Coordinates of C-alpha atoms in Angstrom, one line a residue:
X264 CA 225.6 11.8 5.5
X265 CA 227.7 15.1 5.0
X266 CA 227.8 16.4 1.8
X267 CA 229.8 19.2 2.1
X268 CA 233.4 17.2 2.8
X269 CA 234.7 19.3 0.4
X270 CA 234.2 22.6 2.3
X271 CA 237.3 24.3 4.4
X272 CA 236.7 24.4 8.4
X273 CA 235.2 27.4 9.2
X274 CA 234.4 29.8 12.2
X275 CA 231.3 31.3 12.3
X276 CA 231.1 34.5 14.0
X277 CA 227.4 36.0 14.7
X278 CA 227.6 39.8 15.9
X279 CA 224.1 39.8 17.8
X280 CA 223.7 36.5 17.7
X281 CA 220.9 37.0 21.2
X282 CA 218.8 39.2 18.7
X283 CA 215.6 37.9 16.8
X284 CA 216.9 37.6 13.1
X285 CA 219.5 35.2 14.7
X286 CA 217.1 33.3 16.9
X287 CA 214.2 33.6 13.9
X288 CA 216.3 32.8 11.1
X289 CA 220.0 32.4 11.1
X290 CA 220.3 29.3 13.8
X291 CA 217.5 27.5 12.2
X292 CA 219.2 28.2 8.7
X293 CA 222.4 27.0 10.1
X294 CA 220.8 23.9 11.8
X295 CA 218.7 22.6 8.7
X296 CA 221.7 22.6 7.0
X297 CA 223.2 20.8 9.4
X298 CA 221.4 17.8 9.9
X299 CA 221.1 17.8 5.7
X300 CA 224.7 17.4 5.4
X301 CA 225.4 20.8 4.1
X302 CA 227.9 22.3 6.7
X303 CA 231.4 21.6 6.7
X304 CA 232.5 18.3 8.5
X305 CA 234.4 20.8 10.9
X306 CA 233.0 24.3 12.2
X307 CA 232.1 26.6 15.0
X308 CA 229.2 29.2 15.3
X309 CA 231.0 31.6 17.5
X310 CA 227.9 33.8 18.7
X311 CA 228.7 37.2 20.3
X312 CA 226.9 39.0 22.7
X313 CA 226.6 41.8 25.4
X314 CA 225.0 39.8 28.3
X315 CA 227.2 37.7 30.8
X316 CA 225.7 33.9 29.6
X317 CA 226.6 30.4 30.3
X318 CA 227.1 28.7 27.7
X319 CA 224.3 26.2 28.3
X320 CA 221.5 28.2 28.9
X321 CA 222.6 29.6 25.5
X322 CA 222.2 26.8 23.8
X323 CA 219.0 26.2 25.5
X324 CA 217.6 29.3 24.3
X325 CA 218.6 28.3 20.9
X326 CA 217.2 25.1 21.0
X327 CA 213.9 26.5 22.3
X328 CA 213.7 28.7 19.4
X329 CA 214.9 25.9 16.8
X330 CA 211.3 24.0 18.2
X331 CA 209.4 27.5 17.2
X332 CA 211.1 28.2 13.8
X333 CA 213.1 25.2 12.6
X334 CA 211.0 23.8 9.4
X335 CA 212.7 20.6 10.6
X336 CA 211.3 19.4 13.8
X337 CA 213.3 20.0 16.8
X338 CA 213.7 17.2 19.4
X339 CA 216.3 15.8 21.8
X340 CA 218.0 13.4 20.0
X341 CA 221.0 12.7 18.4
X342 CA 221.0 15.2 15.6
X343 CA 220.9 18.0 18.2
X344 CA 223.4 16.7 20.2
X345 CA 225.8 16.6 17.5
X346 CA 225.1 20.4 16.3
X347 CA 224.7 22.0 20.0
X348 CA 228.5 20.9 20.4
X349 CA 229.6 23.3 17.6
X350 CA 227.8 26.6 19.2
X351 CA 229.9 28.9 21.7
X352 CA 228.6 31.6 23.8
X353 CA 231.4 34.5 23.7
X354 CA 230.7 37.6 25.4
X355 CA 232.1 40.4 23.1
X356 CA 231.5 44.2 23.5
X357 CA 231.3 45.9 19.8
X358 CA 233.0 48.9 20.2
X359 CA 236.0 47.8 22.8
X360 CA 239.3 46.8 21.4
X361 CA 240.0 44.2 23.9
X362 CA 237.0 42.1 23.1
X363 CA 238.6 41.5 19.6
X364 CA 241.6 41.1 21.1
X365 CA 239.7 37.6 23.1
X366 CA 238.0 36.8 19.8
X367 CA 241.2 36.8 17.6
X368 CA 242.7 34.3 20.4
X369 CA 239.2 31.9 20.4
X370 CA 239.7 31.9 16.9
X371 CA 243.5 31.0 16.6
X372 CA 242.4 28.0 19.5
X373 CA 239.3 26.4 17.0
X374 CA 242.1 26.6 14.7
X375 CA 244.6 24.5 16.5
X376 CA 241.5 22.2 17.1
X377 CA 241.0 21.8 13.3
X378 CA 244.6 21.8 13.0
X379 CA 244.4 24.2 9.9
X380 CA 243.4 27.8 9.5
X381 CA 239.8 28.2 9.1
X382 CA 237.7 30.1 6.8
X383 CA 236.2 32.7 8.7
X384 CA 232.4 33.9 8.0
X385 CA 231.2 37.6 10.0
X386 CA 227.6 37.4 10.2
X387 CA 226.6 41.2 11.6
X388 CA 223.4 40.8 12.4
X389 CA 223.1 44.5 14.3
X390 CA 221.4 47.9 13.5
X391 CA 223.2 49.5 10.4
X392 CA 225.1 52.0 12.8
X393 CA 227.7 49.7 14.0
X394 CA 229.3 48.0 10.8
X395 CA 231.8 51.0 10.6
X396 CA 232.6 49.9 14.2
X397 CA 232.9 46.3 13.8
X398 CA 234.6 47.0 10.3
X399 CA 237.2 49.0 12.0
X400 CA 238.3 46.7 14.9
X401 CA 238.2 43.7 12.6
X402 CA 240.6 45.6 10.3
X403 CA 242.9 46.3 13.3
X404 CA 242.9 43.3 15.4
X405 CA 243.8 41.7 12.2
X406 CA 241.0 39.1 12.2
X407 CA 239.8 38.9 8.2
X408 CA 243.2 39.6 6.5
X409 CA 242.3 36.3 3.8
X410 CA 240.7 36.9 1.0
X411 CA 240.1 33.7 0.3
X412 CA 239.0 32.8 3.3
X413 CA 237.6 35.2 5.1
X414 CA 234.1 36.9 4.4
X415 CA 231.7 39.2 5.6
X416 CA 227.5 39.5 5.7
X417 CA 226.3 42.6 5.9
X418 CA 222.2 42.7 6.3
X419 CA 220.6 45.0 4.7
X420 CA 219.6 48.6 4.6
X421 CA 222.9 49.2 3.0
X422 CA 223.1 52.8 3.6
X423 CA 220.4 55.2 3.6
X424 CA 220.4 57.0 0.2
X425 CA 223.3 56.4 -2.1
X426 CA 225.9 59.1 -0.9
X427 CA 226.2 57.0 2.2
X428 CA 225.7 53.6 0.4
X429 CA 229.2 55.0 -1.6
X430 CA 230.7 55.9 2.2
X431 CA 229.4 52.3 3.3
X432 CA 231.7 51.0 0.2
X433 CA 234.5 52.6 0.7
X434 CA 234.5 52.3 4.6
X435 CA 234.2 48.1 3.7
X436 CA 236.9 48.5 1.1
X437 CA 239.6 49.5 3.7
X438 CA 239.2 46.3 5.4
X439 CA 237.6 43.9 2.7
X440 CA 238.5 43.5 -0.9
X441 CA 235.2 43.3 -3.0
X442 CA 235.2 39.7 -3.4
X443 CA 235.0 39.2 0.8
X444 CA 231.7 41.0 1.3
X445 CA 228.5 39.4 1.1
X446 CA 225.3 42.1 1.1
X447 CA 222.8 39.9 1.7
X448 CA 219.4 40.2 0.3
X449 CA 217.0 37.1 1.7
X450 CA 214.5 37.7 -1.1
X451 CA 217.1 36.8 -3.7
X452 CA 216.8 33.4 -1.5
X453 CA 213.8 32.5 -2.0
X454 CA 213.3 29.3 -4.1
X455 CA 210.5 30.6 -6.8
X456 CA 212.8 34.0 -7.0
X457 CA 215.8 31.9 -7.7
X458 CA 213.5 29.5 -10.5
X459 CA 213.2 33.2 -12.6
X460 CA 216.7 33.1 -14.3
X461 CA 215.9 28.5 -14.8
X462 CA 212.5 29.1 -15.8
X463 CA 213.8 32.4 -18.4
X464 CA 216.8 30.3 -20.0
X465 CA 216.1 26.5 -19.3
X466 CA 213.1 26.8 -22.0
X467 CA 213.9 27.6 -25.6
X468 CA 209.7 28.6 -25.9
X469 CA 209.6 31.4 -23.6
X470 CA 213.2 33.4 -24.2
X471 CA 211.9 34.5 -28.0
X472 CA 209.1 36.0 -26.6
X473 CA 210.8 37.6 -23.5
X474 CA 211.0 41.4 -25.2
X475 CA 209.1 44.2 -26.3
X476 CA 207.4 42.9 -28.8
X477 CA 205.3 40.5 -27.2
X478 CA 205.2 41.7 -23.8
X479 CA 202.9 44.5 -23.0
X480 CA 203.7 45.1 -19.4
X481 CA 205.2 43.5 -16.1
X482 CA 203.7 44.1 -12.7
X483 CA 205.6 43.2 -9.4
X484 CA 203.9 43.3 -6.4
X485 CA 204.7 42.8 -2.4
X486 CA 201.4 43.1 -0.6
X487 CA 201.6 42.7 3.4
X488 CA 198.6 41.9 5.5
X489 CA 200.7 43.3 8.9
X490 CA 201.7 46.8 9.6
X491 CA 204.4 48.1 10.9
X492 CA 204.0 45.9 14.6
X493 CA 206.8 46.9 16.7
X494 CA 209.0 48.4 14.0
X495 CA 207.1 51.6 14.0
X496 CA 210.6 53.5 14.8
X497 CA 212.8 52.0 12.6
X498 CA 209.9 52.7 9.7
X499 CA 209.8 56.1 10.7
X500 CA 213.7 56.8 8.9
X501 CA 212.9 54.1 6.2
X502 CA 209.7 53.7 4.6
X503 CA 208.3 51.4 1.5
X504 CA 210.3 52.9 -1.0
X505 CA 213.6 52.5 1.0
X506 CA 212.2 49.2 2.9
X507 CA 211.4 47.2 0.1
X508 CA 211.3 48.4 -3.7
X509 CA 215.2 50.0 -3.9
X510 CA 216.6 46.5 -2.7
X511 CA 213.7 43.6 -3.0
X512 CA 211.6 44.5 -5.8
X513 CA 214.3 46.3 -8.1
X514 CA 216.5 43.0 -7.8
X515 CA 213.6 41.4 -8.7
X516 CA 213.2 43.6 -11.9
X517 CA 216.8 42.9 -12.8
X518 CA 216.1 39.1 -12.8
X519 CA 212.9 39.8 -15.1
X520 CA 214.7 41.6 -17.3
X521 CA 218.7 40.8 -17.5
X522 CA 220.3 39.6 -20.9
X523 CA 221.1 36.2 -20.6
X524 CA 224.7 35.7 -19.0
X525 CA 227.4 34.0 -20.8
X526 CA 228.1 31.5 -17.8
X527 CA 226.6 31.1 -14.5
X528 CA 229.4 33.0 -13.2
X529 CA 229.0 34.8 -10.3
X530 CA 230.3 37.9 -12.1
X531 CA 228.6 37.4 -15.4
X532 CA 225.0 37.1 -13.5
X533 CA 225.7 40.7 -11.3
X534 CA 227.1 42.2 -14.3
X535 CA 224.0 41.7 -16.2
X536 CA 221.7 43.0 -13.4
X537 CA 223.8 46.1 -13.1
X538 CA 223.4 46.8 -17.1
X539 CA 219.5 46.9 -16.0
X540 CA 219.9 48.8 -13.2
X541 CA 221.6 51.7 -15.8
X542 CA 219.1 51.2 -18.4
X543 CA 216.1 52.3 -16.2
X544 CA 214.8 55.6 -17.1
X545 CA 215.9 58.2 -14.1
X546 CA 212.6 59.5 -13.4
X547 CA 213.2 64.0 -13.3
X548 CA 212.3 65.4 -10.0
X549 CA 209.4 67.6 -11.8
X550 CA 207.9 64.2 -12.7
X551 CA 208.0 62.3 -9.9
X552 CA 204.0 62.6 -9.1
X553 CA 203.3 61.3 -12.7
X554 CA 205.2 58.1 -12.4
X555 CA 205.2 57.3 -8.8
X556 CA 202.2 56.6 -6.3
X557 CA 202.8 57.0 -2.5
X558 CA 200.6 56.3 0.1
X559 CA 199.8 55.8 4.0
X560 CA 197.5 53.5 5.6
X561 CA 194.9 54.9 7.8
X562 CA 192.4 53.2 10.2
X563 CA 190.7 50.1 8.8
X564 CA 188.9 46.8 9.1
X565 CA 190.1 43.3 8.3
X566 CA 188.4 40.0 8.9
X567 CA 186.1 41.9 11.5
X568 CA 189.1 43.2 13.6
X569 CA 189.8 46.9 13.8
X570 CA 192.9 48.0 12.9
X571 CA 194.3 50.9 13.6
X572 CA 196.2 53.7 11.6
X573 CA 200.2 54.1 10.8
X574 CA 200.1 57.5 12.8
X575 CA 198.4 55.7 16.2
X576 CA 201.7 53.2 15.8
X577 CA 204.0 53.4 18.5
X578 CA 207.4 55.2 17.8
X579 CA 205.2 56.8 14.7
X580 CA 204.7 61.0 14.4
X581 CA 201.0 62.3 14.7
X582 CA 201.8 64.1 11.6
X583 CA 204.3 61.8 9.7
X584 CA 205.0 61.7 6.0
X585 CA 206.6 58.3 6.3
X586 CA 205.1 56.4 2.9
X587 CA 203.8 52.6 3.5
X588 CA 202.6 51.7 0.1
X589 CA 204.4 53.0 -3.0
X590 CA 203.9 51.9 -6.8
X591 CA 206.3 53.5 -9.6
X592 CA 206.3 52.7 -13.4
X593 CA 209.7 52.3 -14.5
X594 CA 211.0 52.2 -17.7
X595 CA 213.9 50.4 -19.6
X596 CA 216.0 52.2 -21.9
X597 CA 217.3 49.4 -24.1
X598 CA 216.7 47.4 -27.2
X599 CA 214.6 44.4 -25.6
X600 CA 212.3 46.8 -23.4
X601 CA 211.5 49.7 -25.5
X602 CA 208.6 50.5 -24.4
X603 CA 207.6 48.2 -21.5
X604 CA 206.4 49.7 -18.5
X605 CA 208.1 47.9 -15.6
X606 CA 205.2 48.5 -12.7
X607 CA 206.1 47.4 -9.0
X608 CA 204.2 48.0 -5.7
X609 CA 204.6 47.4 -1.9
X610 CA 202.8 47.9 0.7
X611 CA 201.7 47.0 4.5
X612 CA 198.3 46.7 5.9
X613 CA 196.9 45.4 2.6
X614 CA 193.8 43.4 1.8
X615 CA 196.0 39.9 2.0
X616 CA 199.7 38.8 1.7
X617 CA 200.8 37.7 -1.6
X618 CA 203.6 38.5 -3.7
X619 CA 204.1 37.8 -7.3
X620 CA 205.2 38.7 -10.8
X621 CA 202.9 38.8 -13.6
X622 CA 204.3 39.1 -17.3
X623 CA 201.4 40.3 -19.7
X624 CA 201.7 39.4 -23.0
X625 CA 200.3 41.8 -26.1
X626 CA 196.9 41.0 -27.7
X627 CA 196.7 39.4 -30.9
X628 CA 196.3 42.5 -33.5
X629 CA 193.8 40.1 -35.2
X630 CA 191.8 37.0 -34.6
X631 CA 188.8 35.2 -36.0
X632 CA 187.5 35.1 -32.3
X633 CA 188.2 39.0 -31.2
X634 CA 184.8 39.8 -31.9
X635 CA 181.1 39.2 -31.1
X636 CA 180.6 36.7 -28.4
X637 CA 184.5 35.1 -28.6
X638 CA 186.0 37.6 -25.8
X639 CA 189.8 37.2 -25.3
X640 CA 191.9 37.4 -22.6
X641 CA 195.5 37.9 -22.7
X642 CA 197.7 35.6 -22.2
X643 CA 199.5 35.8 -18.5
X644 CA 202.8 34.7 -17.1
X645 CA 202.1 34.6 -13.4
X646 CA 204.8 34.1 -10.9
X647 CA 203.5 33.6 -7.2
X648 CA 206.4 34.1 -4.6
X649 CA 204.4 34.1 -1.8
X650 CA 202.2 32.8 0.0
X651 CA 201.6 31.0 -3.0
X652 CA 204.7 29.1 -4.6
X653 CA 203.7 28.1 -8.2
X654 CA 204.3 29.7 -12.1
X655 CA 200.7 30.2 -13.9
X656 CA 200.4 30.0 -17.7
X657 CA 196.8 31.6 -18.6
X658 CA 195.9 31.3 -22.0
X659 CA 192.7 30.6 -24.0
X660 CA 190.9 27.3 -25.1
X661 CA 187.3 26.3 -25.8
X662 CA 185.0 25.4 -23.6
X663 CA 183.4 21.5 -24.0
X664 CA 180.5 21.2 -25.7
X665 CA 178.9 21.5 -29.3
X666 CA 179.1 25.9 -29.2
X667 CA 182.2 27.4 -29.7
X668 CA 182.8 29.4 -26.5
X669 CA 186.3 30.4 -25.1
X670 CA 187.3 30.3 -21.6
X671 CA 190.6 31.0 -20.0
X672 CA 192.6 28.1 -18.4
X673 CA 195.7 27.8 -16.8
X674 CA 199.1 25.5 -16.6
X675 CA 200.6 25.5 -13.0
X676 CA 203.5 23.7 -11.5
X677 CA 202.9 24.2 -8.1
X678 CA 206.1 23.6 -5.6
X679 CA 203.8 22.6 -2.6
X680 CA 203.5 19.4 -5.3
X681 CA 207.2 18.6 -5.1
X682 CA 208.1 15.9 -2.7
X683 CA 211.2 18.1 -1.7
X684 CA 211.1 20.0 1.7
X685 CA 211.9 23.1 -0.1
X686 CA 214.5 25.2 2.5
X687 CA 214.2 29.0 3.4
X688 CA 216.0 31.5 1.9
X689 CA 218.3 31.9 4.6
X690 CA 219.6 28.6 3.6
X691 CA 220.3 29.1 0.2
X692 CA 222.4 32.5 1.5
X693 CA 224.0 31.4 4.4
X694 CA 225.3 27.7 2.0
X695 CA 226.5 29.9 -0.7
X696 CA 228.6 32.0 1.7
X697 CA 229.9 29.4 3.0
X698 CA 230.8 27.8 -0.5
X699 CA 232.0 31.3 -1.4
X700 CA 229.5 31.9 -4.1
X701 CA 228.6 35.8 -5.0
X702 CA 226.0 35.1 -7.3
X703 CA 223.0 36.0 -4.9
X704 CA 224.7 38.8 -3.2
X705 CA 224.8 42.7 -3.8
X706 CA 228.1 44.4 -5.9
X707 CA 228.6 47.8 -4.5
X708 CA 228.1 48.4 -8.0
X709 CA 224.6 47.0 -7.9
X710 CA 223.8 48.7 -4.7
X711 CA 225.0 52.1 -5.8
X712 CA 223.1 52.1 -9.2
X713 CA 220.1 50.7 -7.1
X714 CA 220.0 53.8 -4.9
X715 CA 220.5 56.2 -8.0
X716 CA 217.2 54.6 -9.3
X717 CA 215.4 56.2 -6.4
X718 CA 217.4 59.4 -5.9
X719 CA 215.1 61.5 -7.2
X720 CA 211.8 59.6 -6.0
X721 CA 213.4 59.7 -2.6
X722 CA 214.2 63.3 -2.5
X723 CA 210.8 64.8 -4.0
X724 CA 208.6 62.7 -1.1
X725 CA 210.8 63.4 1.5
X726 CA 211.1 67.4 0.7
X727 CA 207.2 67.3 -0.1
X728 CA 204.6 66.5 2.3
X729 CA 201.5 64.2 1.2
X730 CA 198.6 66.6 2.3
X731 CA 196.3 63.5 1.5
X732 CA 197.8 60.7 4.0
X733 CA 196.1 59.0 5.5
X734 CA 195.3 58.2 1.9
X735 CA 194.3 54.4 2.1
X736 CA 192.4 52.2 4.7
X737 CA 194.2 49.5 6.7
X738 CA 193.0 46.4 5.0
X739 CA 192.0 47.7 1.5
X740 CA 193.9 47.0 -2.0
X741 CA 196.0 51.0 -1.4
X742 CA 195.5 54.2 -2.3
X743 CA 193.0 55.1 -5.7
X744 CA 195.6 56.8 -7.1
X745 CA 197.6 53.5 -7.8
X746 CA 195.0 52.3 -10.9
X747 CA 195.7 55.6 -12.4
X748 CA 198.9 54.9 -12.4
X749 CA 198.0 52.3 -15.1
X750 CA 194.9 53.5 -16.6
X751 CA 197.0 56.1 -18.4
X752 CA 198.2 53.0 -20.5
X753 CA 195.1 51.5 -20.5
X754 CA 196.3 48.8 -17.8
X755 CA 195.1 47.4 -14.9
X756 CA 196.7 45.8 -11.8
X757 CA 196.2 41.9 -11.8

């Protein structure tokens, strides 16, 4: 059963579509959604590439990497039939002007097949260097000149700092009016990230005490058991603080910490995150070290296997400065966070994967059971993302028996409960992109402000060498100068 009727025939067009995000994660997004009804009734995924192909071994090579990364099982039956017939191999060269000249022509032909103009939907799935390439020749062969119809996904990094992030806009802008590009940010994707904003204003208990005066601190964390792996030189020109906390984490933030929006209006909902974005506290150059924690993992042990440091990495300097774990405590200048430090932490080659947000709420200033053998602990919002895929409530209740002992005890919905296949966040994107819903996506507004967040942070550690790194062990919990980060407050990571 399709569910999508309602959705415009649309063209697909997947610049590197032979590369791994494609075969890991954007044909399995495309093809659950598929046999769940969710594409349009009519489309194409037009997938570009260098190498000469025939079209079947293609779509054999896609089908062999549906059966490894599909969360729907992959078999030869009638469903993949059905969605192999809308994939095209098209050999395209990026940067000549007569391959867009070919794909302007197989377009206009799927359109006389649907009989109608077709949305259009660019997928650029390639290294960062060549959207001003594609951008130009799409602009001059004429191929995205609908608003309405035709859109762009643009993977992230979105620039490198934000003077280029600014170029990067305006460079789209020529070609693209705002509204047609789609900066894609698969974390926003994921299911318990997108529950944040339900969970914040569906339930009229937790909104009154969602401010400063209950809430003590917020922690964010994203902790990865694997190193760098085979990415060792694109980590070389990025690093944890441009990897994951100026796009992942600090979008995040924003959803922690947003007004509520008037509507669920695409527009509303980014113009609330950029008003967070502007009220965090720039942190001065000269006080970088006091608010933000760097650090780079060295040799180490995890469950008995040796690993080995970030420097021994291939495509990694002997002597590099590159940062893989970085905490900063941010704070919000505004009426609801006055106050609240905002920490957030990455990093690779941790002690295990998890990721998760952890709201802690203020002690009680008094209580019959503070003292003497009734112990408090403070109440906790916990919200796993990953591996984990629940929201924890800790608070305190007494212990069975005939004493009156405390203990602390926790409420969990759990979605590995839910009878629902829960679908990856590639999904969610790719569906609202092709429904033509911004609400997930990145404003060059929100990007810009984003990048001006970690101007200074950026600038400091790349013009000042850590003498320390190595300054953690491959497998461990980070460097020790991350819990002094929050001792200061008298805090602790949870």
């Amino acid at each position: 059963m399709n569910e999508n009727k309602a959705l415009q025939p649309t063209s697909i067009i997947i610049f590197g579509a032979t590369g791994d995000l494609a075969k890991r994660k954007l044909f399995p997004a495309f093809y659950n959604l598929f046999i769940e009804g969710r594409m349009p009734e009519q489309f194409n995924i037009v997938a570009l590439g260098r190498a000469e192909k025939d079209n079947d071994d293609f779509k054999n090579y896609i089908k062999e990497n549906l059966v490894l990364f599909s969360r729907n099982q992959v078999s030869i039956d009638t469903e993949w039939e059905k969605f192999q017939s809308h994939i095209t191999y098209f050999r395209h060269q990026i940067d000549e002007e007569n391959s867009y000249k070919e794909l302007d022509e197989k377009l206009k032909t799927l359109d006389n097949d649907y009989g109608i103009r077709a949305n259009r939907l660019f997928y650029l799935s390639i290294a960062p260097n060549f959207v001003s390439i594609i951008s130009g020749h799409l602009k001059n062969a004429g191929l995205a000149p609908n608003p309405a119809q035709d859109r762009i996904i643009i993977e992230k990094p979105f620039g490198h700092d934000k003077s280029s992030a600014i170029e990067l806009n305006s460079l789209l802008s020529r070609t693209f009016e705002e509204e047609q590009i789609y900066r894609i940010d698969h974390y926003l994707g994921k299911e318990t990230v997108q529950n944040i904003l339900a969970f914040r204003f569906g339930n009229s208990i937790f909104e009154p005490l969602w401010n400063c005066k209950y809430v003590e601190s917020v922690q964010i964390t994203v902790a990865e058991e694997v190193g760098v792996e085979s990415r060792g030189g694109f980590y070389e020109g990025t690093g944890a603080l441009k990897d994951m906390i100026q796009n992942h984490l600090l979008q995040v933030l924003c959803m922690i910490a947003m007004e509520q929006p008037a509507s669920l209006d695409a527009g509303e909902i980014r113009d609330r995150k950029v008003d967070v974005l502007k009220s965090i506290r720039r942190i001065p150059l000269d006080r970088v070290s006091h608010y933000a924690v760097r650090g780079q993992y060295g040799k180490g042990t995890l469950d008995g296997k040796d690993l080995k440091a970030y420097r021994e990495e291939d495509g990694v300097a002997p002597d590099s400065n590159t940062e893989t774990f970085a905490a900063i405590k941010f704070y919000l200048d505004n009426e609801r966070w006055e106050g609240v430090p905002f920490y957030v932490r990455t990093g690779k080659r941790m002690k295990e994967k998890h990721s998760y947000i952890t709201i802690q709420f203020k002690p009680l200033p008094q209580s019959t059971f503070i003292a003497g053998k009734h112990p408090l602990s403070q109440n906790k919002l916990i919200i796993n993302i990953q591996p984990l895929m629940d929201i924890r409530l800790q608070f305190m209740t007494k212990k069975p028996g005939l004493t009156v002992e405390l203990k602390p005890v926790e409420m969990v919905f759990d979605y590995f409960s839910c009878k629902e296949d829960t679908p990856e966040a590639y999904e969610t994107l790719l569906l609202d992109a092709l429904e033509g819903d911004l609400t997930l996506f990145m404003r060059s507004d929100q990007v810009e402000e984003a990048w001006d967040v970690v101007k200074n942070i950026q600038e400091y550690w790349e013009n000042n060498p850590d003498p320390s790194f190595p300054n953690y062990a491959a497998g461990s919990n980070g460097p020790e100068q991350c819990e002094l980060l929050l001792q200061r407050e008298e805090h602790s990571w949870v």
